[in-house]
């Protein structure tokens, strides 16, 4: 009886897999999103809803992540980005933060197992954010994961940890200013002339001269351009997302990809993150295809703005 039941389950799983891939072939006749981003909201509410311990909700969320990654990669999506841990989450109780750090370390290790989806699809891992804020064991696991998967080039998974978009923008501006300052001090033979700078100054850099600290903002920062800032973004490892999906019905970005999500549609299903399924992804992609030409025209305008 058990053998017969196991055979039936295996048969239905195979049939489901076949039908899913057939569905993806049909969908692929239209435009397939290159990059999908997810805000994985609702793990704790799911645990409460199902009368589970809080940590069990995040474990269920990890299982949901593996399923949604498989669907995305089968469909042909190249980049997937997930919002795993916000800087604001560090404001929680120290014990809760510690438990989440340990769970994160365990799940990173699971991703690197030989039979994991990462190895099955040749996925390269990028962990982005203020990594210095993570616990030491997690930092070690993050470094190992990026090093071990660095040779993979078929798919990319970007995991945002200790991340907020405002922190990313501040970091990008700071790095851009450092680059410009370094360039100015390394090439002192060039003359930089700003007539009536701020209505008060005229600054000149003569050969072998060194700029005083007061000129840092007025000279170097004035030379920072949009392309410099975007190059120094944490998310420079991936193109802007085509779709942003946030579960639990919350139609807000919560400080996630504020810079990059200007032209992508937001889909907010009411399902909590552990409840996300194939139908939610399919609906989001069909909606993307419906407005594809309009979205592409917006991207072209954005690109022209960058050039000029």
mmCIF file of N, CA and C in Angstrom, residues 37-117:
data_model
loop_
_atom_site.group_PDB
_atom_site.id
_atom_site.type_symbol
_atom_site.label_atom_id
_atom_site.label_comp_id
_atom_site.label_asym_id
_atom_site.label_seq_id
_atom_site.Cartn_x
_atom_site.Cartn_y
_atom_site.Cartn_z
ATOM 1 N N UNK A 37 12.808 41.070 -8.388
ATOM 2 C CA UNK A 37 13.199 41.312 -6.992
ATOM 3 C C UNK A 37 12.031 40.978 -6.064
ATOM 4 N N UNK A 38 12.353 40.459 -4.886
ATOM 5 C CA UNK A 38 11.333 40.047 -3.932
ATOM 6 C C UNK A 38 11.574 40.684 -2.559
ATOM 7 N N UNK A 39 10.503 41.195 -1.954
ATOM 8 C CA UNK A 39 10.514 41.552 -0.543
ATOM 9 C C UNK A 39 9.789 40.419 0.175
ATOM 10 N N UNK A 40 10.536 39.634 0.940
ATOM 11 C CA UNK A 40 9.981 38.411 1.537
ATOM 12 C C UNK A 40 9.298 38.755 2.862
ATOM 13 N N UNK A 41 8.097 39.273 2.768
ATOM 14 C CA UNK A 41 7.386 39.784 3.934
ATOM 15 C C UNK A 41 6.351 38.777 4.433
ATOM 16 N N UNK A 42 6.289 38.587 5.744
ATOM 17 C CA UNK A 42 5.215 37.786 6.316
ATOM 18 C C UNK A 42 5.632 36.498 6.997
ATOM 19 N N UNK A 43 6.930 36.272 7.199
ATOM 20 C CA UNK A 43 7.375 35.028 7.839
ATOM 21 C C UNK A 43 6.859 34.909 9.277
ATOM 22 N N UNK A 44 6.975 35.978 10.038
ATOM 23 C CA UNK A 44 6.533 35.935 11.440
ATOM 24 C C UNK A 44 5.014 35.838 11.546
ATOM 25 N N UNK A 45 4.316 36.544 10.651
ATOM 26 C CA UNK A 45 2.851 36.453 10.658
ATOM 27 C C UNK A 45 2.376 35.053 10.260
ATOM 28 N N UNK A 46 3.119 34.419 9.356
ATOM 29 C CA UNK A 46 2.782 33.049 8.969
ATOM 30 C C UNK A 46 2.932 32.105 10.156
ATOM 31 N N UNK A 47 4.013 32.273 10.909
ATOM 32 C CA UNK A 47 4.236 31.426 12.082
ATOM 33 C C UNK A 47 3.105 31.614 13.093
ATOM 34 N N UNK A 48 2.697 32.860 13.297
ATOM 35 C CA UNK A 48 1.610 33.145 14.234
ATOM 36 C C UNK A 48 0.301 32.554 13.723
ATOM 37 N N UNK A 49 0.066 32.683 12.430
ATOM 38 C CA UNK A 49 -1.153 32.167 11.806
ATOM 39 C C UNK A 49 -1.259 30.655 11.939
ATOM 40 N N UNK A 50 -0.117 29.967 11.819
ATOM 41 C CA UNK A 50 -0.087 28.511 11.864
ATOM 42 C C UNK A 50 0.262 27.964 13.248
ATOM 43 N N UNK A 51 0.322 28.863 14.244
ATOM 44 C CA UNK A 51 0.668 28.472 15.625
ATOM 45 C C UNK A 51 2.031 27.780 15.697
ATOM 46 N N UNK A 52 3.002 28.358 15.018
ATOM 47 C CA UNK A 52 4.362 27.832 14.999
ATOM 48 C C UNK A 52 5.281 28.755 15.795
ATOM 49 N N UNK A 53 6.415 28.225 16.189
ATOM 50 C CA UNK A 53 7.441 29.069 16.797
ATOM 51 C C UNK A 53 7.921 30.062 15.744
ATOM 52 N N UNK A 54 8.357 31.239 16.191
ATOM 53 C CA UNK A 54 8.726 32.298 15.257
ATOM 54 C C UNK A 54 9.809 31.864 14.275
ATOM 55 N N UNK A 55 10.796 31.130 14.735
ATOM 56 C CA UNK A 55 11.863 30.664 13.856
ATOM 57 C C UNK A 55 11.365 29.725 12.777
ATOM 58 N N UNK A 56 10.279 28.997 13.066
ATOM 59 C CA UNK A 56 9.722 28.071 12.082
ATOM 60 C C UNK A 56 9.143 28.823 10.882
ATOM 61 N N UNK A 57 8.675 30.036 11.122
ATOM 62 C CA UNK A 57 8.166 30.842 10.014
ATOM 63 C C UNK A 57 9.258 31.187 9.025
ATOM 64 N N UNK A 58 10.435 31.506 9.525
ATOM 65 C CA UNK A 58 11.556 31.834 8.644
ATOM 66 C C UNK A 58 12.072 30.583 7.918
ATOM 67 N N UNK A 59 12.002 29.434 8.580
ATOM 68 C CA UNK A 59 12.394 28.189 7.914
ATOM 69 C C UNK A 59 11.439 27.869 6.768
ATOM 70 N N UNK A 60 10.146 28.078 7.007
ATOM 71 C CA UNK A 60 9.161 27.881 5.943
ATOM 72 C C UNK A 60 9.398 28.888 4.815
ATOM 73 N N UNK A 61 9.821 30.097 5.186
ATOM 74 C CA UNK A 61 10.132 31.106 4.179
ATOM 75 C C UNK A 61 11.306 30.714 3.314
ATOM 76 N N UNK A 62 12.292 30.031 3.903
ATOM 77 C CA UNK A 62 13.442 29.568 3.124
ATOM 78 C C UNK A 62 13.016 28.509 2.111
ATOM 79 N N UNK A 63 12.134 27.613 2.510
ATOM 80 C CA UNK A 63 11.610 26.598 1.585
ATOM 81 C C UNK A 63 10.864 27.265 0.431
ATOM 82 N N UNK A 64 10.094 28.321 0.753
ATOM 83 C CA UNK A 64 9.374 29.057 -0.284
ATOM 84 C C UNK A 64 10.348 29.736 -1.242
ATOM 85 N N UNK A 65 11.458 30.227 -0.702
ATOM 86 C CA UNK A 65 12.478 30.862 -1.538
ATOM 87 C C UNK A 65 13.057 29.868 -2.544
ATOM 88 N N UNK A 66 13.360 28.661 -2.093
ATOM 89 C CA UNK A 66 13.917 27.647 -2.987
ATOM 90 C C UNK A 66 12.944 27.321 -4.121
ATOM 91 N N UNK A 67 11.665 27.237 -3.787
ATOM 92 C CA UNK A 67 10.653 26.936 -4.809
ATOM 93 C C UNK A 67 10.546 28.068 -5.822
ATOM 94 N N UNK A 68 10.497 29.312 -5.337
ATOM 95 C CA UNK A 68 10.326 30.445 -6.242
ATOM 96 C C UNK A 68 11.575 30.638 -7.104
ATOM 97 N N UNK A 69 12.754 30.313 -6.556
ATOM 98 C CA UNK A 69 13.978 30.385 -7.354
ATOM 99 C C UNK A 69 13.917 29.380 -8.504
ATOM 100 N N UNK A 70 13.462 28.181 -8.206
ATOM 101 C CA UNK A 70 13.348 27.151 -9.247
ATOM 102 C C UNK A 70 12.402 27.610 -10.361
ATOM 103 N N UNK A 71 11.266 28.179 -9.972
ATOM 104 C CA UNK A 71 10.313 28.656 -10.971
ATOM 105 C C UNK A 71 10.931 29.753 -11.838
ATOM 106 N N UNK A 72 11.613 30.700 -11.190
ATOM 107 C CA UNK A 72 12.232 31.809 -11.926
ATOM 108 C C UNK A 72 13.282 31.301 -12.908
ATOM 109 N N UNK A 73 14.136 30.404 -12.457
ATOM 110 C CA UNK A 73 15.217 29.916 -13.307
ATOM 111 C C UNK A 73 14.693 29.033 -14.433
ATOM 112 N N UNK A 74 13.631 28.268 -14.162
ATOM 113 C CA UNK A 74 13.015 27.466 -15.224
ATOM 114 C C UNK A 74 12.391 28.364 -16.287
ATOM 115 N N UNK A 75 11.827 29.475 -15.850
ATOM 116 C CA UNK A 75 11.208 30.421 -16.777
ATOM 117 C C UNK A 75 12.245 31.119 -17.642
ATOM 118 N N UNK A 76 13.475 31.245 -17.133
ATOM 119 C CA UNK A 76 14.530 31.907 -17.888
ATOM 120 C C UNK A 76 14.967 33.234 -17.307
ATOM 121 N N UNK A 77 14.534 33.530 -16.089
ATOM 122 C CA UNK A 77 14.955 34.770 -15.410
ATOM 123 C C UNK A 77 16.432 34.649 -15.051
ATOM 124 N N UNK A 78 17.206 35.645 -15.407
ATOM 125 C CA UNK A 78 18.654 35.618 -15.173
ATOM 126 C C UNK A 78 19.017 36.052 -13.760
ATOM 127 N N UNK A 79 18.410 37.134 -13.285
ATOM 128 C CA UNK A 79 18.738 37.707 -11.970
ATOM 129 C C UNK A 79 17.528 37.646 -11.039
ATOM 130 N N UNK A 80 17.769 37.224 -9.812
ATOM 131 C CA UNK A 80 16.766 37.285 -8.750
ATOM 132 C C UNK A 80 17.411 37.987 -7.553
ATOM 133 N N UNK A 81 16.704 38.970 -7.005
ATOM 134 C CA UNK A 81 17.185 39.676 -5.815
ATOM 135 C C UNK A 81 16.166 39.514 -4.700
ATOM 136 N N UNK A 82 16.643 39.213 -3.496
ATOM 137 C CA UNK A 82 15.738 39.061 -2.349
ATOM 138 C C UNK A 82 16.200 39.962 -1.206
ATOM 139 N N UNK A 83 15.216 40.546 -0.522
ATOM 140 C CA UNK A 83 15.470 41.396 0.643
ATOM 141 C C UNK A 83 15.427 40.491 1.868
ATOM 142 N N UNK A 84 16.593 40.084 2.344
ATOM 143 C CA UNK A 84 16.665 39.077 3.401
ATOM 144 C C UNK A 84 16.706 39.681 4.800
ATOM 145 N N UNK A 85 17.420 40.810 4.952
ATOM 146 C CA UNK A 85 17.589 41.367 6.303
ATOM 147 C C UNK A 85 17.894 42.859 6.194
ATOM 148 N N UNK A 86 17.010 43.656 6.762
ATOM 149 C CA UNK A 86 17.177 45.107 6.725
ATOM 150 C C UNK A 86 18.056 45.589 7.874
ATOM 151 N N UNK A 87 18.706 46.717 7.689
ATOM 152 C CA UNK A 87 19.451 47.342 8.785
ATOM 153 C C UNK A 87 18.506 47.641 9.948
ATOM 154 N N UNK A 88 17.260 47.979 9.622
ATOM 155 C CA UNK A 88 16.268 48.274 10.665
ATOM 156 C C UNK A 88 15.976 47.047 11.526
ATOM 157 N N UNK A 89 16.204 45.845 11.005
ATOM 158 C CA UNK A 89 15.954 44.630 11.782
ATOM 159 C C UNK A 89 16.889 44.497 12.981
ATOM 160 N N UNK A 90 18.014 45.216 12.947
ATOM 161 C CA UNK A 90 18.934 45.177 14.085
ATOM 162 C C UNK A 90 18.345 45.866 15.323
ATOM 163 N N UNK A 91 17.234 46.570 15.136
ATOM 164 C CA UNK A 91 16.580 47.233 16.260
ATOM 165 C C UNK A 91 15.733 46.263 17.085
ATOM 166 N N UNK A 92 15.573 45.044 16.589
ATOM 167 C CA UNK A 92 14.796 44.048 17.332
ATOM 168 C C UNK A 92 15.556 43.613 18.586
ATOM 169 N N UNK A 93 14.918 42.799 19.404
ATOM 170 C CA UNK A 93 15.560 42.301 20.615
ATOM 171 C C UNK A 93 16.850 41.569 20.270
ATOM 172 N N UNK A 94 17.917 41.771 21.058
ATOM 173 C CA UNK A 94 19.218 41.127 20.761
ATOM 174 C C UNK A 94 19.119 39.615 20.548
ATOM 175 N N UNK A 95 18.274 38.953 21.348
ATOM 176 C CA UNK A 95 18.123 37.506 21.201
ATOM 177 C C UNK A 95 17.511 37.155 19.852
ATOM 178 N N UNK A 96 16.514 37.946 19.405
ATOM 179 C CA UNK A 96 15.880 37.706 18.105
ATOM 180 C C UNK A 96 16.884 37.899 16.972
ATOM 181 N N UNK A 97 17.703 38.955 17.089
ATOM 182 C CA UNK A 97 18.714 39.223 16.062
ATOM 183 C C UNK A 97 19.733 38.087 16.015
ATOM 184 N N UNK A 98 20.157 37.629 17.184
ATOM 185 C CA UNK A 98 21.121 36.533 17.253
ATOM 186 C C UNK A 98 20.560 35.263 16.617
ATOM 187 N N UNK A 99 19.290 34.966 16.897
ATOM 188 C CA UNK A 99 18.655 33.783 16.313
ATOM 189 C C UNK A 99 18.566 33.893 14.795
ATOM 190 N N UNK A 100 18.255 35.086 14.301
ATOM 191 C CA UNK A 100 18.169 35.293 12.855
ATOM 192 C C UNK A 100 19.540 35.177 12.194
ATOM 193 N N UNK A 101 20.572 35.681 12.868
ATOM 194 C CA UNK A 101 21.932 35.556 12.345
ATOM 195 C C UNK A 101 22.346 34.083 12.225
ATOM 196 N N UNK A 102 22.030 33.308 13.248
ATOM 197 C CA UNK A 102 22.371 31.886 13.231
ATOM 198 C C UNK A 102 21.583 31.146 12.153
ATOM 199 N N UNK A 103 20.319 31.491 12.015
ATOM 200 C CA UNK A 103 19.502 30.868 10.971
ATOM 201 C C UNK A 103 20.039 31.230 9.590
ATOM 202 N N UNK A 104 20.467 32.481 9.424
ATOM 203 C CA UNK A 104 21.030 32.906 8.146
ATOM 204 C C UNK A 104 22.295 32.116 7.817
ATOM 205 N N UNK A 105 23.138 31.931 8.819
ATOM 206 C CA UNK A 105 24.375 31.156 8.603
ATOM 207 C C UNK A 105 24.049 29.727 8.170
ATOM 208 N N UNK A 106 23.084 29.109 8.830
ATOM 209 C CA UNK A 106 22.702 27.738 8.494
ATOM 210 C C UNK A 106 22.169 27.643 7.066
ATOM 211 N N UNK A 107 21.329 28.591 6.678
ATOM 212 C CA UNK A 107 20.720 28.541 5.353
ATOM 213 C C UNK A 107 21.739 28.829 4.248
ATOM 214 N N UNK A 108 22.726 29.669 4.544
ATOM 215 C CA UNK A 108 23.792 29.902 3.561
ATOM 216 C C UNK A 108 24.564 28.608 3.325
ATOM 217 N N UNK A 109 24.836 27.889 4.395
ATOM 218 C CA UNK A 109 25.523 26.607 4.266
ATOM 219 C C UNK A 109 24.689 25.620 3.453
ATOM 220 N N UNK A 110 23.382 25.612 3.661
ATOM 221 C CA UNK A 110 22.501 24.725 2.902
ATOM 222 C C UNK A 110 22.534 25.044 1.411
ATOM 223 N N UNK A 111 22.626 26.317 1.092
ATOM 224 C CA UNK A 111 22.668 26.712 -0.317
ATOM 225 C C UNK A 111 23.895 26.162 -1.041
ATOM 226 N N UNK A 112 24.943 25.889 -0.277
ATOM 227 C CA UNK A 112 26.196 25.442 -0.894
ATOM 228 C C UNK A 112 26.310 23.925 -0.998
ATOM 229 N N UNK A 113 25.317 23.189 -0.502
ATOM 230 C CA UNK A 113 25.360 21.731 -0.624
ATOM 231 C C UNK A 113 25.397 21.319 -2.096
ATOM 232 N N UNK A 114 26.054 20.226 -2.374
ATOM 233 C CA UNK A 114 26.268 19.775 -3.738
ATOM 234 C C UNK A 114 24.962 19.628 -4.519
ATOM 235 N N UNK A 115 23.902 19.158 -3.818
ATOM 236 C CA UNK A 115 22.627 18.900 -4.496
ATOM 237 C C UNK A 115 21.682 20.100 -4.454
ATOM 238 N N UNK A 116 22.148 21.241 -3.993
ATOM 239 C CA UNK A 116 21.280 22.406 -3.859
ATOM 240 C C UNK A 116 20.955 23.014 -5.216
ATOM 241 N N UNK A 117 19.944 23.889 -5.202
ATOM 242 C CA UNK A 117 19.516 24.554 -6.430
ATOM 243 C C UNK A 117 20.609 25.463 -6.987
#
